Short mmCIF file of C-alpha atoms and ligand atoms in Angstrom, two decimals:
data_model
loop_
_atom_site.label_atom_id
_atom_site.label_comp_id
_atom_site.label_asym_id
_atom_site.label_seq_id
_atom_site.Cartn_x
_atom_site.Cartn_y
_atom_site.Cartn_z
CA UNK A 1090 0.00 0.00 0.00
CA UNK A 1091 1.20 3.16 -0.69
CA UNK A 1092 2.23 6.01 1.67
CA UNK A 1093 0.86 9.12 0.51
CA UNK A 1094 -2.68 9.81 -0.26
CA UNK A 1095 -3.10 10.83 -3.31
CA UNK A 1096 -4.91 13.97 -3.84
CA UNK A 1097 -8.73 14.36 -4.19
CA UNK A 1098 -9.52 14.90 -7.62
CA UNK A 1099 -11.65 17.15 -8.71
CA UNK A 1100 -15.55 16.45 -8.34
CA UNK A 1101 -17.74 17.05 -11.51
CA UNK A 1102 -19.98 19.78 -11.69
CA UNK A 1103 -23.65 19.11 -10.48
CA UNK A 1104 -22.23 15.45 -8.82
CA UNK A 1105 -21.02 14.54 -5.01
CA UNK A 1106 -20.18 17.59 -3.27
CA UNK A 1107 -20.87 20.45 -5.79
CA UNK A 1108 -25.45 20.32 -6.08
CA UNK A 1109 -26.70 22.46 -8.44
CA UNK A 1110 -29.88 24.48 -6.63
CA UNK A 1111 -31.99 24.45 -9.91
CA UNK A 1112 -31.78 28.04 -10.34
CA UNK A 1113 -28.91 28.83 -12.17
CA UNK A 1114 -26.91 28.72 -8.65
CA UNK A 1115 -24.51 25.98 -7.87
CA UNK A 1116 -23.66 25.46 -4.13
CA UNK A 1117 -20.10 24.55 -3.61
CA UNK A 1118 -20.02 22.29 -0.73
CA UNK A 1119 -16.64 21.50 1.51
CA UNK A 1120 -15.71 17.97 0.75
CA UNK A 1121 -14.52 16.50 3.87
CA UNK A 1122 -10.73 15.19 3.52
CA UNK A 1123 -10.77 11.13 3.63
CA UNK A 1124 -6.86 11.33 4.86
CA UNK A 1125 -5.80 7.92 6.65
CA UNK A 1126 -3.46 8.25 9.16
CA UNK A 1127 0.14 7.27 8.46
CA UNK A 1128 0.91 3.90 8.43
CA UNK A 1129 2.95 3.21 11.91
CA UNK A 1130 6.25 0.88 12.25
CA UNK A 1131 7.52 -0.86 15.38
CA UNK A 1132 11.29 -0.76 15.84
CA UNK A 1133 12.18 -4.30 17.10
CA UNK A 1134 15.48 -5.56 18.63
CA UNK A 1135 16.69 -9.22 18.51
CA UNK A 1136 18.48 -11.08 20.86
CA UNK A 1137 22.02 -12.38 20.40
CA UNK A 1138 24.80 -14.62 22.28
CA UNK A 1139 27.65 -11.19 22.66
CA UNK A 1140 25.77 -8.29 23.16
CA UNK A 1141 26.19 -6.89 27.11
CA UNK A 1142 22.72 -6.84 28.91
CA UNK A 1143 23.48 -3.16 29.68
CA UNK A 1144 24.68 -2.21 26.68
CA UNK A 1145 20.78 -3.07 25.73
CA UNK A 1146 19.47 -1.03 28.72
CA UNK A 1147 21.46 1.71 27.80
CA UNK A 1148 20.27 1.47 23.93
CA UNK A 1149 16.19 1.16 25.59
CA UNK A 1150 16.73 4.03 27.58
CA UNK A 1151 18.64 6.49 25.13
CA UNK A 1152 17.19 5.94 22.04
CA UNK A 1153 13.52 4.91 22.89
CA UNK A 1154 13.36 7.18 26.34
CA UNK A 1155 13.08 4.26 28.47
CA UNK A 1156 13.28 4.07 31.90
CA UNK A 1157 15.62 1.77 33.61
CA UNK A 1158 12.78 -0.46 35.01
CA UNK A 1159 11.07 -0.72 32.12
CA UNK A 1160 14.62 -0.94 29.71
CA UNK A 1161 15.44 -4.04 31.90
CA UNK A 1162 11.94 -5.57 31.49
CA UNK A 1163 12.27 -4.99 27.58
CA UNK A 1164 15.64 -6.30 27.58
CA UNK A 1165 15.17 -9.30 29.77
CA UNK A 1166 12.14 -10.18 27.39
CA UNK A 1167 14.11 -10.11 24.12
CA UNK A 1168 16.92 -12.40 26.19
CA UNK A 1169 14.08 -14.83 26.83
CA UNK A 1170 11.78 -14.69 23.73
CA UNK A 1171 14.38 -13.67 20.83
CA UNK A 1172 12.91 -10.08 20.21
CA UNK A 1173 10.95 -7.32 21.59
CA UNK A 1174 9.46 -4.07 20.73
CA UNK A 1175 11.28 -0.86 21.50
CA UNK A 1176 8.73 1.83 20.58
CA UNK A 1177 5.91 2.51 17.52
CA UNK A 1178 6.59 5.29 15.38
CA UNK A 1179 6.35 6.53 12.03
CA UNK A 1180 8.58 5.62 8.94
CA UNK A 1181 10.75 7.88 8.96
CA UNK A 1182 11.36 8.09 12.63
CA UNK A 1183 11.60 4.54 13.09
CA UNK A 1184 14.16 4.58 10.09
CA UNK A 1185 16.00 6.69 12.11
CA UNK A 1186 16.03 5.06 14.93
CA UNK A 1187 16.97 1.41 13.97
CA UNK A 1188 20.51 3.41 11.94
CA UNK A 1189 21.47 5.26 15.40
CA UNK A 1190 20.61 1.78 17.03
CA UNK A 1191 22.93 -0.03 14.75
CA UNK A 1192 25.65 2.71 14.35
CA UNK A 1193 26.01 2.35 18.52
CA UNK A 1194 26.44 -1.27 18.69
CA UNK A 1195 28.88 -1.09 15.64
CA UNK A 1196 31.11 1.24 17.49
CA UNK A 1197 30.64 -0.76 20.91
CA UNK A 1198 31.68 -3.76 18.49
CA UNK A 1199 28.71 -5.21 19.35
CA UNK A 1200 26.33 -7.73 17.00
CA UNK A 1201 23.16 -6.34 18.22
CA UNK A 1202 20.37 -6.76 15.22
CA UNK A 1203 17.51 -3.68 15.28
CA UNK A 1204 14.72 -3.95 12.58
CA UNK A 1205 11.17 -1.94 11.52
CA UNK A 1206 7.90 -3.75 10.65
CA UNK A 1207 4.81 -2.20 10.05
CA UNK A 1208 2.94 -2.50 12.89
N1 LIG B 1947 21.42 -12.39 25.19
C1 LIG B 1947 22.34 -11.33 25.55
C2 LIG B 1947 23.26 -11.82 26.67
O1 LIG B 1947 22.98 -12.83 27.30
C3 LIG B 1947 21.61 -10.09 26.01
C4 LIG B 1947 20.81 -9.45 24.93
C5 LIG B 1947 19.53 -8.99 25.20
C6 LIG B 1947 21.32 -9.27 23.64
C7 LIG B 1947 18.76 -8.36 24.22
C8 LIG B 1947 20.58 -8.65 22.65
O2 LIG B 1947 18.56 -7.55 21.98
C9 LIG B 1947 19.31 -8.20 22.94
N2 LIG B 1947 24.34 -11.09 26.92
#
């Protein structure tokens, strides 16, 4: 599906929105805007052999404003089920935050995996 709406085309005179008042008048009428709301993605991380517990805290609570309790809860769940969701956001800002995710660990020297689905 794609992203962006596309725009409303024009409606034909005398249909939908724009009546004609059968005296020569025609009544414009406001169409009301059928925009869906964007399309959200969760950014996921997966759970590996290497990477330090804390180094995962610390990635929950800097990049997806976690707090410590809840970081460790997130973490421990991806340590026992093989993933868990950081946060649900839109494209670009999950796009975002899965590179700053992965340009961390890569400096830490760490194998830590970070994906987006749509949600
Ligand atoms: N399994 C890792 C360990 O035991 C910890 C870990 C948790 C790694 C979550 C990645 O996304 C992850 N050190």
């Amino acid at each position: 599906m794609p992203d962006e709406t596309p725009p409303t085309p024009p409606l034909p005179p005398g249909k939908g929105g724009v009546p004609d008042d059968g005296q020569g008048a025609v009544v414009v009428e406001r169409r009301t805007a059928k925009t869906k709301p964007p399309r959200m993605y969760q950014v996921v991380l997966l759970n590996d052999d290497y990477t330090p517990m804390e180094f995962v805290v610390m990635v929950l609570q800097e990049y997806f404003k976690r707090d410590l309790e809840t970081a460790t809860q997130i973490m421990l769940k991806i340590h026992h089920e093989g993933r868990g969701v950081c946060g649900v956001y839109s494209k670009d800002v999950a796009a975002t935050k899965v590179e700053l995710v992965l340009a961390a660990a890569r400096r830490g020297g760490h194998p830590l995996q970070c994906i987006m689905e749509a949600a």
